[in-house]
Coordinates of C-alpha atoms in Angstrom, one line a residue:
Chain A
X11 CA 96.2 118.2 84.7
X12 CA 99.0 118.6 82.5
X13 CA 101.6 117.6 84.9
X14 CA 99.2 114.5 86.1
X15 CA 99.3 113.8 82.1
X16 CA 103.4 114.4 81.7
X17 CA 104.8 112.8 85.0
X18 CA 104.0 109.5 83.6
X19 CA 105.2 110.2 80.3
X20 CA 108.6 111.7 81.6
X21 CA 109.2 108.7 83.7
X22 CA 108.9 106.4 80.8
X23 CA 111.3 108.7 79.0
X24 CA 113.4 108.3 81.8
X25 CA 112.9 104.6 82.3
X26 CA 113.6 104.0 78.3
X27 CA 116.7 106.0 78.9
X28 CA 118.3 104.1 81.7
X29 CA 117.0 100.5 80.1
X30 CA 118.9 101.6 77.0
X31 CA 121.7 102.9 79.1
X32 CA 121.9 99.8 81.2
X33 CA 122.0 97.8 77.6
X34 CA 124.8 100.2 76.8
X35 CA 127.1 99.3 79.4
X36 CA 126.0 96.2 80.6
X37 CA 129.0 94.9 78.9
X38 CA 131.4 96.7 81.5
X39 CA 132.8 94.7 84.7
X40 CA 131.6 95.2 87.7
X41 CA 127.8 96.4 85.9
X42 CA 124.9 94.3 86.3
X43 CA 121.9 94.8 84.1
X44 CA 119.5 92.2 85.2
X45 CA 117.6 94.9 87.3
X46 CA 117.7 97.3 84.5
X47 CA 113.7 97.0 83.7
X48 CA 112.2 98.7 86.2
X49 CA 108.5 96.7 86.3
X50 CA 107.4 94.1 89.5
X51 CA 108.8 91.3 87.3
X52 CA 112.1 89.2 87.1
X53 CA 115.4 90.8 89.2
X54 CA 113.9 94.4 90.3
X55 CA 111.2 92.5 92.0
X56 CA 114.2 91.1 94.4
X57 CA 115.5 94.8 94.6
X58 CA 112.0 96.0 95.6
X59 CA 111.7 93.1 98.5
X60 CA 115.3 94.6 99.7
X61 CA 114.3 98.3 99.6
X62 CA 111.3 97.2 101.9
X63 CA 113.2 95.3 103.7
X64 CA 115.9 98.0 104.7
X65 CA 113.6 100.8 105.2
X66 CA 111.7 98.3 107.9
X67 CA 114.8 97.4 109.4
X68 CA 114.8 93.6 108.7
X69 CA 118.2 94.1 106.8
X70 CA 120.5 96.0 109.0
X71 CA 124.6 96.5 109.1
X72 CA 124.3 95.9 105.1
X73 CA 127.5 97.3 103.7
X74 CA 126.9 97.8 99.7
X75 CA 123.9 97.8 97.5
X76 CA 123.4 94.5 96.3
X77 CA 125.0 94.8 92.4
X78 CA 122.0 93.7 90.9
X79 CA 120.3 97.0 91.9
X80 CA 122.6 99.1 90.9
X81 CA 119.8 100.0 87.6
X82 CA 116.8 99.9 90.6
X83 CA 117.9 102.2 93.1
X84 CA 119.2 104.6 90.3
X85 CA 115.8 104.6 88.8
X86 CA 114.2 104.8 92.4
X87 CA 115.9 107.7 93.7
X88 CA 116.4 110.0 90.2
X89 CA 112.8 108.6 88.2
X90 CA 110.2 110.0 90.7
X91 CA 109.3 107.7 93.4
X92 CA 111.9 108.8 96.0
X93 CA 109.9 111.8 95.5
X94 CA 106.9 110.7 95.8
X95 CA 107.9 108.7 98.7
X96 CA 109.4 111.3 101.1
X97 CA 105.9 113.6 100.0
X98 CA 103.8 110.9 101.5
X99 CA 105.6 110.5 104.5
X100 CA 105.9 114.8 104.9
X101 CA 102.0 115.1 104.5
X102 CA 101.5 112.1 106.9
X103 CA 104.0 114.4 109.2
X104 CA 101.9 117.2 108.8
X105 CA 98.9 116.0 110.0
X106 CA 100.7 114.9 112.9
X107 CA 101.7 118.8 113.2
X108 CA 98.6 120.2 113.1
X109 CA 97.4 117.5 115.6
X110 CA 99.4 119.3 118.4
X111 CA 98.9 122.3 120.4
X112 CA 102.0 124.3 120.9
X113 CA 102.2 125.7 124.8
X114 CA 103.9 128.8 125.1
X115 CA 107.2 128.1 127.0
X116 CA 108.9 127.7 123.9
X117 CA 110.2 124.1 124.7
X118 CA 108.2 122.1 122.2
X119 CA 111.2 120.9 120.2
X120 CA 111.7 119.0 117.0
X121 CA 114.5 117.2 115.7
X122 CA 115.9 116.6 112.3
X123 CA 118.7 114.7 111.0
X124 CA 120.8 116.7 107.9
X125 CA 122.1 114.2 105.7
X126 CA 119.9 113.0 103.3
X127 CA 117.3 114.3 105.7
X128 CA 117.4 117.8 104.8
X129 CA 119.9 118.1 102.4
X130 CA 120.6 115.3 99.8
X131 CA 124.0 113.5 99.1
X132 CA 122.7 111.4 95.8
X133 CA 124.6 113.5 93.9
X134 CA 127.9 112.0 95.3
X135 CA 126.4 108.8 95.4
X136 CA 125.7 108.7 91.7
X137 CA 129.4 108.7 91.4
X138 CA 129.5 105.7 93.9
X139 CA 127.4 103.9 91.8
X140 CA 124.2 104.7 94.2
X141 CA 125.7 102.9 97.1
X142 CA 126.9 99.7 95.4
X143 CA 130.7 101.1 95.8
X144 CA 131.8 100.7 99.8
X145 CA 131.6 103.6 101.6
X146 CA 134.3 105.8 101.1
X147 CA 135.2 108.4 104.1
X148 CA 138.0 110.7 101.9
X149 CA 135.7 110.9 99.1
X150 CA 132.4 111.8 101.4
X151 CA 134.4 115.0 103.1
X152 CA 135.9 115.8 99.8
X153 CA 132.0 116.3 98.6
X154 CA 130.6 117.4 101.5
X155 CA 133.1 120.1 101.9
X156 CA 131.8 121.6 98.8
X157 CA 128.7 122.7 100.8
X158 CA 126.9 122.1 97.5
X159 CA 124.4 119.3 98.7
X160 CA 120.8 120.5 97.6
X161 CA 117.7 120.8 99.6
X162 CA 115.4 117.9 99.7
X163 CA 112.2 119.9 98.7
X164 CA 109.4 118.2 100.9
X165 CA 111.5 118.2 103.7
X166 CA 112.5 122.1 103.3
X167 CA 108.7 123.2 103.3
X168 CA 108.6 120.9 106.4
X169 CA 111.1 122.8 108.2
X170 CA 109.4 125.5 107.8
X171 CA 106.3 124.7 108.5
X172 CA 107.8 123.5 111.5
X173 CA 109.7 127.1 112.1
X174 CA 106.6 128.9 111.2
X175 CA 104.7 126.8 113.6
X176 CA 106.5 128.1 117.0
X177 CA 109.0 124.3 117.2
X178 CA 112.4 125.0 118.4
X179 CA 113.6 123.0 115.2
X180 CA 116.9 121.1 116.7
X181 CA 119.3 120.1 113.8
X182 CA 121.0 116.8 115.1
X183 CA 123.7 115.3 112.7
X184 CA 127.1 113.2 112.8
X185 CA 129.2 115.6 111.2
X186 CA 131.8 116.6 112.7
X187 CA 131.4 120.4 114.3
X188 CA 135.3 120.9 113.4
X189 CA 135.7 120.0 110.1
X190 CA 132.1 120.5 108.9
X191 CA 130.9 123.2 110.9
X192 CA 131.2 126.1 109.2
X193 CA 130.3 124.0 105.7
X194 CA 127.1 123.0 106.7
X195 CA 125.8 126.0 108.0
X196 CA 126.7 127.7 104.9
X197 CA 125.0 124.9 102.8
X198 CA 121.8 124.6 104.9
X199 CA 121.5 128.6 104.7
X200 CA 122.0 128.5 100.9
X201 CA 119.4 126.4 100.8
X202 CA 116.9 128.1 102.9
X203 CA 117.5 126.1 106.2
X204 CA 116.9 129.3 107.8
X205 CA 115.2 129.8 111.5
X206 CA 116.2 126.7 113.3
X207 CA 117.1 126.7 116.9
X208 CA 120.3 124.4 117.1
X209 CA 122.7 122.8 114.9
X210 CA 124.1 120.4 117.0
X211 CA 127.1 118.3 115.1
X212 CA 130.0 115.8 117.0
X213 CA 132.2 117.3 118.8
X214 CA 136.0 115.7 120.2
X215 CA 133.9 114.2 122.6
X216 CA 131.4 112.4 120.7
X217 CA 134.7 110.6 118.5
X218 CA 133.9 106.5 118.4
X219 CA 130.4 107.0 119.8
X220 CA 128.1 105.1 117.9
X221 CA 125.2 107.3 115.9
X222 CA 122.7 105.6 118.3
X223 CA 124.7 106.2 121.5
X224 CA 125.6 110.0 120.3
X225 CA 122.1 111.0 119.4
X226 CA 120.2 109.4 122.3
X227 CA 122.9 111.6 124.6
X228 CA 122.2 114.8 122.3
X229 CA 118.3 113.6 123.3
X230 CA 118.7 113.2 126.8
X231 CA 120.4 116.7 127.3
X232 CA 117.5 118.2 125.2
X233 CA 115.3 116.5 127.6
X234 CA 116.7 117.4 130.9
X235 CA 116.6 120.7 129.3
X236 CA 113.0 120.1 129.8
X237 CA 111.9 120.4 125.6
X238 CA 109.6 118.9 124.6
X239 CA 110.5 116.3 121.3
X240 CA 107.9 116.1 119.3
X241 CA 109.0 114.6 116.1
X242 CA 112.2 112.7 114.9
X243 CA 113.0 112.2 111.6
X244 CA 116.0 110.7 109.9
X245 CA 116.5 108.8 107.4
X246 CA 118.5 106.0 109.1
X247 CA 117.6 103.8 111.8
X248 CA 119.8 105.0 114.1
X249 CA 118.3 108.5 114.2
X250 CA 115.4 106.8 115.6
X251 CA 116.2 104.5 117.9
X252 CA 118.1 104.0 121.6
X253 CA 116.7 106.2 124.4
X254 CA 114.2 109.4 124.6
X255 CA 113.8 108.9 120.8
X256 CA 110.8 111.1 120.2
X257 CA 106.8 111.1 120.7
X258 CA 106.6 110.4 117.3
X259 CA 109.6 109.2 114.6
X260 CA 109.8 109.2 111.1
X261 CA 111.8 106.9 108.7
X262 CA 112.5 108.8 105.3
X263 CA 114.1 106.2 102.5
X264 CA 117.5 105.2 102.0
X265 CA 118.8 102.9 99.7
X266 CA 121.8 104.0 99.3
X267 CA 123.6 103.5 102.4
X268 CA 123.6 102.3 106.2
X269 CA 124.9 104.0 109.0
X270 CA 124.8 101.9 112.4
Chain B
X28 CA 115.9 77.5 85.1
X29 CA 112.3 76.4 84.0
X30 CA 110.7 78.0 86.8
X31 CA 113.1 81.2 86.4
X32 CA 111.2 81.8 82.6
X33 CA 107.9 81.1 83.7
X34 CA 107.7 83.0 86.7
X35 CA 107.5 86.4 85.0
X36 CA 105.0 85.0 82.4
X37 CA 102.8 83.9 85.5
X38 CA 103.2 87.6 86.7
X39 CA 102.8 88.9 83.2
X40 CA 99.5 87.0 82.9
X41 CA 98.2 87.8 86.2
X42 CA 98.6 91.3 85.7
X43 CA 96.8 91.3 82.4
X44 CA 93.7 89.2 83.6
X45 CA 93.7 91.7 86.7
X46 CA 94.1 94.5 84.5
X47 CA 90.7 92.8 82.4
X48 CA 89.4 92.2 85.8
X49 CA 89.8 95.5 86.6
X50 CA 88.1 97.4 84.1
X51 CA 85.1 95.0 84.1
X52 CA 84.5 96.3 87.5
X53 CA 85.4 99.9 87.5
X54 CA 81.9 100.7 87.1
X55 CA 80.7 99.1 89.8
X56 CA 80.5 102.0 93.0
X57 CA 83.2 101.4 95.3
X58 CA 85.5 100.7 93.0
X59 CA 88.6 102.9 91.4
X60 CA 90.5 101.4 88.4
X61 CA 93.0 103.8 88.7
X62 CA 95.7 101.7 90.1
X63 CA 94.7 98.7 87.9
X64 CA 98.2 98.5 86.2
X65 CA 100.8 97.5 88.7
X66 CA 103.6 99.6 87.1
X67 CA 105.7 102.5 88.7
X68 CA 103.9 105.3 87.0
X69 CA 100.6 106.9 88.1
X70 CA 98.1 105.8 90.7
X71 CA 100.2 103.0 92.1
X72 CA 103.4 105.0 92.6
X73 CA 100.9 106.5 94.8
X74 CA 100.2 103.4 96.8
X75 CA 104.0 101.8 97.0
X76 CA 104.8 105.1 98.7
X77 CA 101.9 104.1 100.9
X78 CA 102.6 100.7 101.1
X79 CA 106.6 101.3 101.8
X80 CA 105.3 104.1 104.7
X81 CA 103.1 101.9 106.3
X82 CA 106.2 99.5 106.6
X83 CA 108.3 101.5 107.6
X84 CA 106.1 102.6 111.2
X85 CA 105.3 106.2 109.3
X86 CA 101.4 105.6 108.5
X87 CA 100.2 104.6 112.0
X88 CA 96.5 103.5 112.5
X89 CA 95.4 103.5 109.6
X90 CA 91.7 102.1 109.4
X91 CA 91.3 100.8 105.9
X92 CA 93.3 100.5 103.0
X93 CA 93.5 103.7 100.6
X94 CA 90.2 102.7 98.0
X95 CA 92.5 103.8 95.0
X96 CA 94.9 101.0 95.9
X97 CA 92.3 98.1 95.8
X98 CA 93.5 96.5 93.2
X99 CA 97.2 97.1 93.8
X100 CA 96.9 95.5 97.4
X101 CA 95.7 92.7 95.5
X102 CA 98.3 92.3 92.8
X103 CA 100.6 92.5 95.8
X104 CA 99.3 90.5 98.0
X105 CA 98.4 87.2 95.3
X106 CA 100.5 88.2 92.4
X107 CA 103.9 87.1 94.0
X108 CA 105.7 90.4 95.2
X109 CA 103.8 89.6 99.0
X110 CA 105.6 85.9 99.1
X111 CA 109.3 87.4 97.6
X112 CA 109.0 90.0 100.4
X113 CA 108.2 87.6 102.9
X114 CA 111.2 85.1 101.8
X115 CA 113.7 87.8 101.3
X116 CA 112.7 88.6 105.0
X117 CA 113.5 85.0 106.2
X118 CA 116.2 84.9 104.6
X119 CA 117.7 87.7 106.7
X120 CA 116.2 85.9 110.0
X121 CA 118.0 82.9 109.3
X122 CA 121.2 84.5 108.4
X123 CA 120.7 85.9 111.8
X124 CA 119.8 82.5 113.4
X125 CA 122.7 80.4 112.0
X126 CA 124.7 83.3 113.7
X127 CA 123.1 82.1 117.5
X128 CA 125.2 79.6 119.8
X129 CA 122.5 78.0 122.0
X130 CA 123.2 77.4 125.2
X131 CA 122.1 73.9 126.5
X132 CA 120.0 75.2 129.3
X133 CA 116.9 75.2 126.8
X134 CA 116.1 78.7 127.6
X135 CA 116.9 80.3 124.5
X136 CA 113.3 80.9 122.7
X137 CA 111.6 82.9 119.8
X138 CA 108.7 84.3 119.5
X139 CA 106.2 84.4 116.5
X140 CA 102.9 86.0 116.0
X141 CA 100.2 83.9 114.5
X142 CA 98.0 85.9 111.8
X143 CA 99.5 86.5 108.9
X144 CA 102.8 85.3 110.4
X145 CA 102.6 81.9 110.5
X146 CA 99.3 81.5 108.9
X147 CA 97.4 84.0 106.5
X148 CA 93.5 85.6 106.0
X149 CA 94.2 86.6 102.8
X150 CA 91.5 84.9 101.6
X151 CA 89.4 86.7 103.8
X152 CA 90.6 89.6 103.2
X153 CA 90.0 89.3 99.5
X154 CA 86.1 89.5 100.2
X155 CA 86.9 92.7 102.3
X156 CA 88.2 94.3 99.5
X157 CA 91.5 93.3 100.6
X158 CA 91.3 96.1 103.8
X159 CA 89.4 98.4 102.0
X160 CA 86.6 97.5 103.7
X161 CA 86.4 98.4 107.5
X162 CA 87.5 96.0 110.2
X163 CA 84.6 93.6 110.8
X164 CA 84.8 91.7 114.1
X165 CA 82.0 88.9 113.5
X166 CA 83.0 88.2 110.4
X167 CA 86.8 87.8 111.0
X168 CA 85.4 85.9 113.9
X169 CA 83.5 83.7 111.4
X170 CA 86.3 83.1 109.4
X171 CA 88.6 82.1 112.1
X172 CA 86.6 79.4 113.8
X173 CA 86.7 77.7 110.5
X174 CA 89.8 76.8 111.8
X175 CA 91.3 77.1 107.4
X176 CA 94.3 80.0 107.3
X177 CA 96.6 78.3 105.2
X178 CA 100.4 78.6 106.1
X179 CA 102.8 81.1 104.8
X180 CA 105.6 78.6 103.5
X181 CA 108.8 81.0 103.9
X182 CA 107.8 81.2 107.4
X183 CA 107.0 77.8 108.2
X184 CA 110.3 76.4 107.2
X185 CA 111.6 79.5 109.7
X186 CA 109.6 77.9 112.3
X187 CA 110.6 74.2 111.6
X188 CA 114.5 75.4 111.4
X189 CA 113.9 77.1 114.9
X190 CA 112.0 73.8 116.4
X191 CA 114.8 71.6 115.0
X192 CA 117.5 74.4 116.1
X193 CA 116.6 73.9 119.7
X194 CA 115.0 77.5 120.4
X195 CA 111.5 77.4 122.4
X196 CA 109.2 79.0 120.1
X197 CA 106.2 80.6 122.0
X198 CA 103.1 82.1 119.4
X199 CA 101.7 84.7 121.2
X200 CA 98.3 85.8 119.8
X201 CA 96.2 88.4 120.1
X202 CA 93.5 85.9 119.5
X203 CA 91.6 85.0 122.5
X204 CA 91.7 82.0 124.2
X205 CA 88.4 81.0 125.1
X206 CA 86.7 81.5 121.9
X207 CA 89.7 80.5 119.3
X208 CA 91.7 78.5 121.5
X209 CA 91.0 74.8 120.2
X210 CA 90.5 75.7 116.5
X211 CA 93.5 77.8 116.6
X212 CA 95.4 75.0 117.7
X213 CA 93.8 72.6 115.2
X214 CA 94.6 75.0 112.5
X215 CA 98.1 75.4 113.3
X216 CA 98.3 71.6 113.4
X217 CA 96.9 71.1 110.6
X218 CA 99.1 73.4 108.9
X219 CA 102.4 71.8 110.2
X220 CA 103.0 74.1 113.3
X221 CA 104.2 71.1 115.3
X222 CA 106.3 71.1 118.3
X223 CA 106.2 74.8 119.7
X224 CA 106.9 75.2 123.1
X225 CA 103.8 77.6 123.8
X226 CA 100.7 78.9 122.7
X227 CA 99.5 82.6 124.4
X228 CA 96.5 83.7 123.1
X229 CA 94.5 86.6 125.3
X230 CA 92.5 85.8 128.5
X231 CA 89.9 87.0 130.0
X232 CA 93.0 89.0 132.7
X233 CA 94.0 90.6 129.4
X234 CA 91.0 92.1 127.9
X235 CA 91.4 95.5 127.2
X236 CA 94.7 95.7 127.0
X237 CA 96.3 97.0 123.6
X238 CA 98.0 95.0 121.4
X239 CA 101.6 96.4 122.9
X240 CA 100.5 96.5 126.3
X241 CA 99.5 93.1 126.6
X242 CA 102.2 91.4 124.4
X243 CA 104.7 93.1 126.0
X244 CA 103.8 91.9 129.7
X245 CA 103.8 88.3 128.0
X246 CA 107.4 89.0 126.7
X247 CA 108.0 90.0 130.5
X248 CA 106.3 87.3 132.1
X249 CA 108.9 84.5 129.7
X250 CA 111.8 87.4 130.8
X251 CA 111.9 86.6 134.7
X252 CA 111.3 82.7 133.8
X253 CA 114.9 83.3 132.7
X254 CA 114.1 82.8 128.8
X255 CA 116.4 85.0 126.3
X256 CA 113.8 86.0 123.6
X257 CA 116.4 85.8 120.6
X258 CA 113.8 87.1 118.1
X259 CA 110.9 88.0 117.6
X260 CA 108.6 88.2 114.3
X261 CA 104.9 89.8 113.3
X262 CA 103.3 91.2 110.8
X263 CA 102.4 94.3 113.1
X264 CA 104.7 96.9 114.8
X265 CA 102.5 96.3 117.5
X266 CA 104.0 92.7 117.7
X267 CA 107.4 94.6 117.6
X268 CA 107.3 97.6 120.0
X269 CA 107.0 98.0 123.7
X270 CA 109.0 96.4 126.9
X271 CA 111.4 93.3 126.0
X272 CA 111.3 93.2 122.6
X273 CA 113.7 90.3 121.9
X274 CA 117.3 90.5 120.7
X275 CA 116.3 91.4 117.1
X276 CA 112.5 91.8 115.6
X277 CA 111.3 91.4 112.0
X278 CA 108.6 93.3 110.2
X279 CA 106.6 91.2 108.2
X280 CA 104.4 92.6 105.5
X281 CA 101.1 93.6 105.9
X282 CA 99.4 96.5 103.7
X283 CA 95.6 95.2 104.7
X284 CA 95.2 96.2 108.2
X285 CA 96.6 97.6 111.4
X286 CA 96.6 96.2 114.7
X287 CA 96.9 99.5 117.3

């Protein structure tokens, strides 16, 4: 009760705090604070239409946030309703879980992309200006090296629902194994990725393959390895789509950036 | 400019007199004020995460509309946001479109869905509670053979930029033949759909069939007459998914119902 009474109350807070702060430096180049208001009305109505639009894939190969959202998509992912969002699509993934009956070969399988999937990079993309700045490769490893990218809550108790459950819990990601490897498992153990089957990141192989082409090949071996994939889940597109993409996929939100 | 200042008073007023609305009629059973105020906080967070998950292919049939998000189906769906999403969509079709070199063999074609593509039932959805109430078959039948769905603007310009582009625009409808084939047409006429190259609706052949199975085979069928479908564009993903999609396929919005 006293959270259902405070969550609206902090978010205000919140919302006050970046109109304010969007007043504040509205002044500086390259800022633009016509979406700083986050309500339906006037220019975060336009940034609402291209969230939609992006996470149903009618705007694809988009480079940069549109400017104008910069305030929006700030506010979206750090004021609640990222939150909220990914929740909703977890418990609708849930009841797809309990839905299925597990045989007991131990080749029902289920994939999950890491990046902003299980572990969240808005951290580093609050420095990019939440995806507004172009995408910057040097700066990306630089962060991700750190292995300090936190869990994404909803989708941790997922995992290990899904671990719990009996799924062979296949980590499928575009991070390069030689570079990465050792980072990422580090981070996903720190942050309680613990039980899954495979990690299964690019190899010298997989160099210039696109993230379609390169998953739906990671797919296909799963499959002629005779699992089972029950779920997909990614938060782009191209997790999702190409060949042998799943029995059932799911979309988590994005704004921030667009991998092809 | 004019119109720029006035828009978000239109919205501002709206809201209020559906706000008013609202609580005259949250005592009446069957009703739940709780999302009355379209803002980000409280019960309509709830449904944009709803709304956003159903667009995005993660809520899949889905029977009725959530009752606690009555009233901000309606805000959306007559308050404005419906029609931005809608135009910011065509916008990225005909981005898309003025990218297309024809060829002169007049087999390059598009293909639209019908309701609530090209025309709308919000209207009669508005006396269903906007999809809160369960689908009704004779009364949607009712509605239909009065032969009224108004256009939806953004998409009839799409459609007469396509006819005057040179593409073969086929509707294909799940609407069938027999008993909405002349009203349909009349409608559509009416409304300013002039000059597509086809009409599919269903025929008796194609009774039974799901929405993807059947519009699929259609897509087939205009495949080996040698057609390249460039896009395609409906308010379902059933519209969307299955054999021969088209080059590219747009999600319209739709938070009222769902076509399996």
């Amino acid at each position: 009760m006293f959270k259902a009474v405070m969550q609206p109350i902090r978010e205000l807070l919140l919302f006050l705090f970046l109109a304010i702060f969007s007043k504040a430096t509205a002044m500086k180049p390259g800022y633009d604070s016509r979406a700083s208001v986050p309500s339906d009305g006037g220019g975060s109505s336009y940034c609402l239409s291209w969230r939609l639009a992006v996470e149903a894939n009618n705007v694809r190969a988009w480079r940069t946030v549109p400017t104008q959202c910069l305030r929006y998509v700030e506010s979206y992912m750090i004021g609640g309703q990222y939150d909220r969002d990914v929740e909703l699509i977890v418990d609708q993934i849930l009841s797809y879980v309990n839905e299925i009956v597990l045989s007991d070969d131990g080749m029902d399988a289920w994939i999950l992309d890491i990046d902003d999937t299980c572990i969240s990079n808005v951290f580093y993309y609050r420095g990019k200006r939440y995806g507004c700045d172009p995408y910057d490769p040097s700066g990306f490893k630089a962060w991700a090296l750190k292995g300090g990218c936190p869990a994404i809550p909803a989708v941790l108790s997922l995992f290990n629902e899904l671990v719990e459950g009996g799924f062979k819990v296949m980590l499928v990601t575009g991070r390069d194994e030689q570079t990465f490897g050792q980072i990422t498992r580090d981070n996903l153990y720190k942050q309680g990725f613990i039980g899954y089957d495979r990690l299964i990141m690019r190899t010298a192989a997989d160099k210039g393959k696109s993230a379609v082409a390169y998953k739906s090949e990671i797919r296909k071996k799963l499959m002629e390895e005779d699992y089972r994939i029950w779920g997909n889940v990614g938060d782009q597109w191209s997790d999702l789509q190409g060949e042998y993409p799943g029995n059932r996929t799911f979309k988590l939100p994005n704004p921030m950036y667009f991998v092809p």
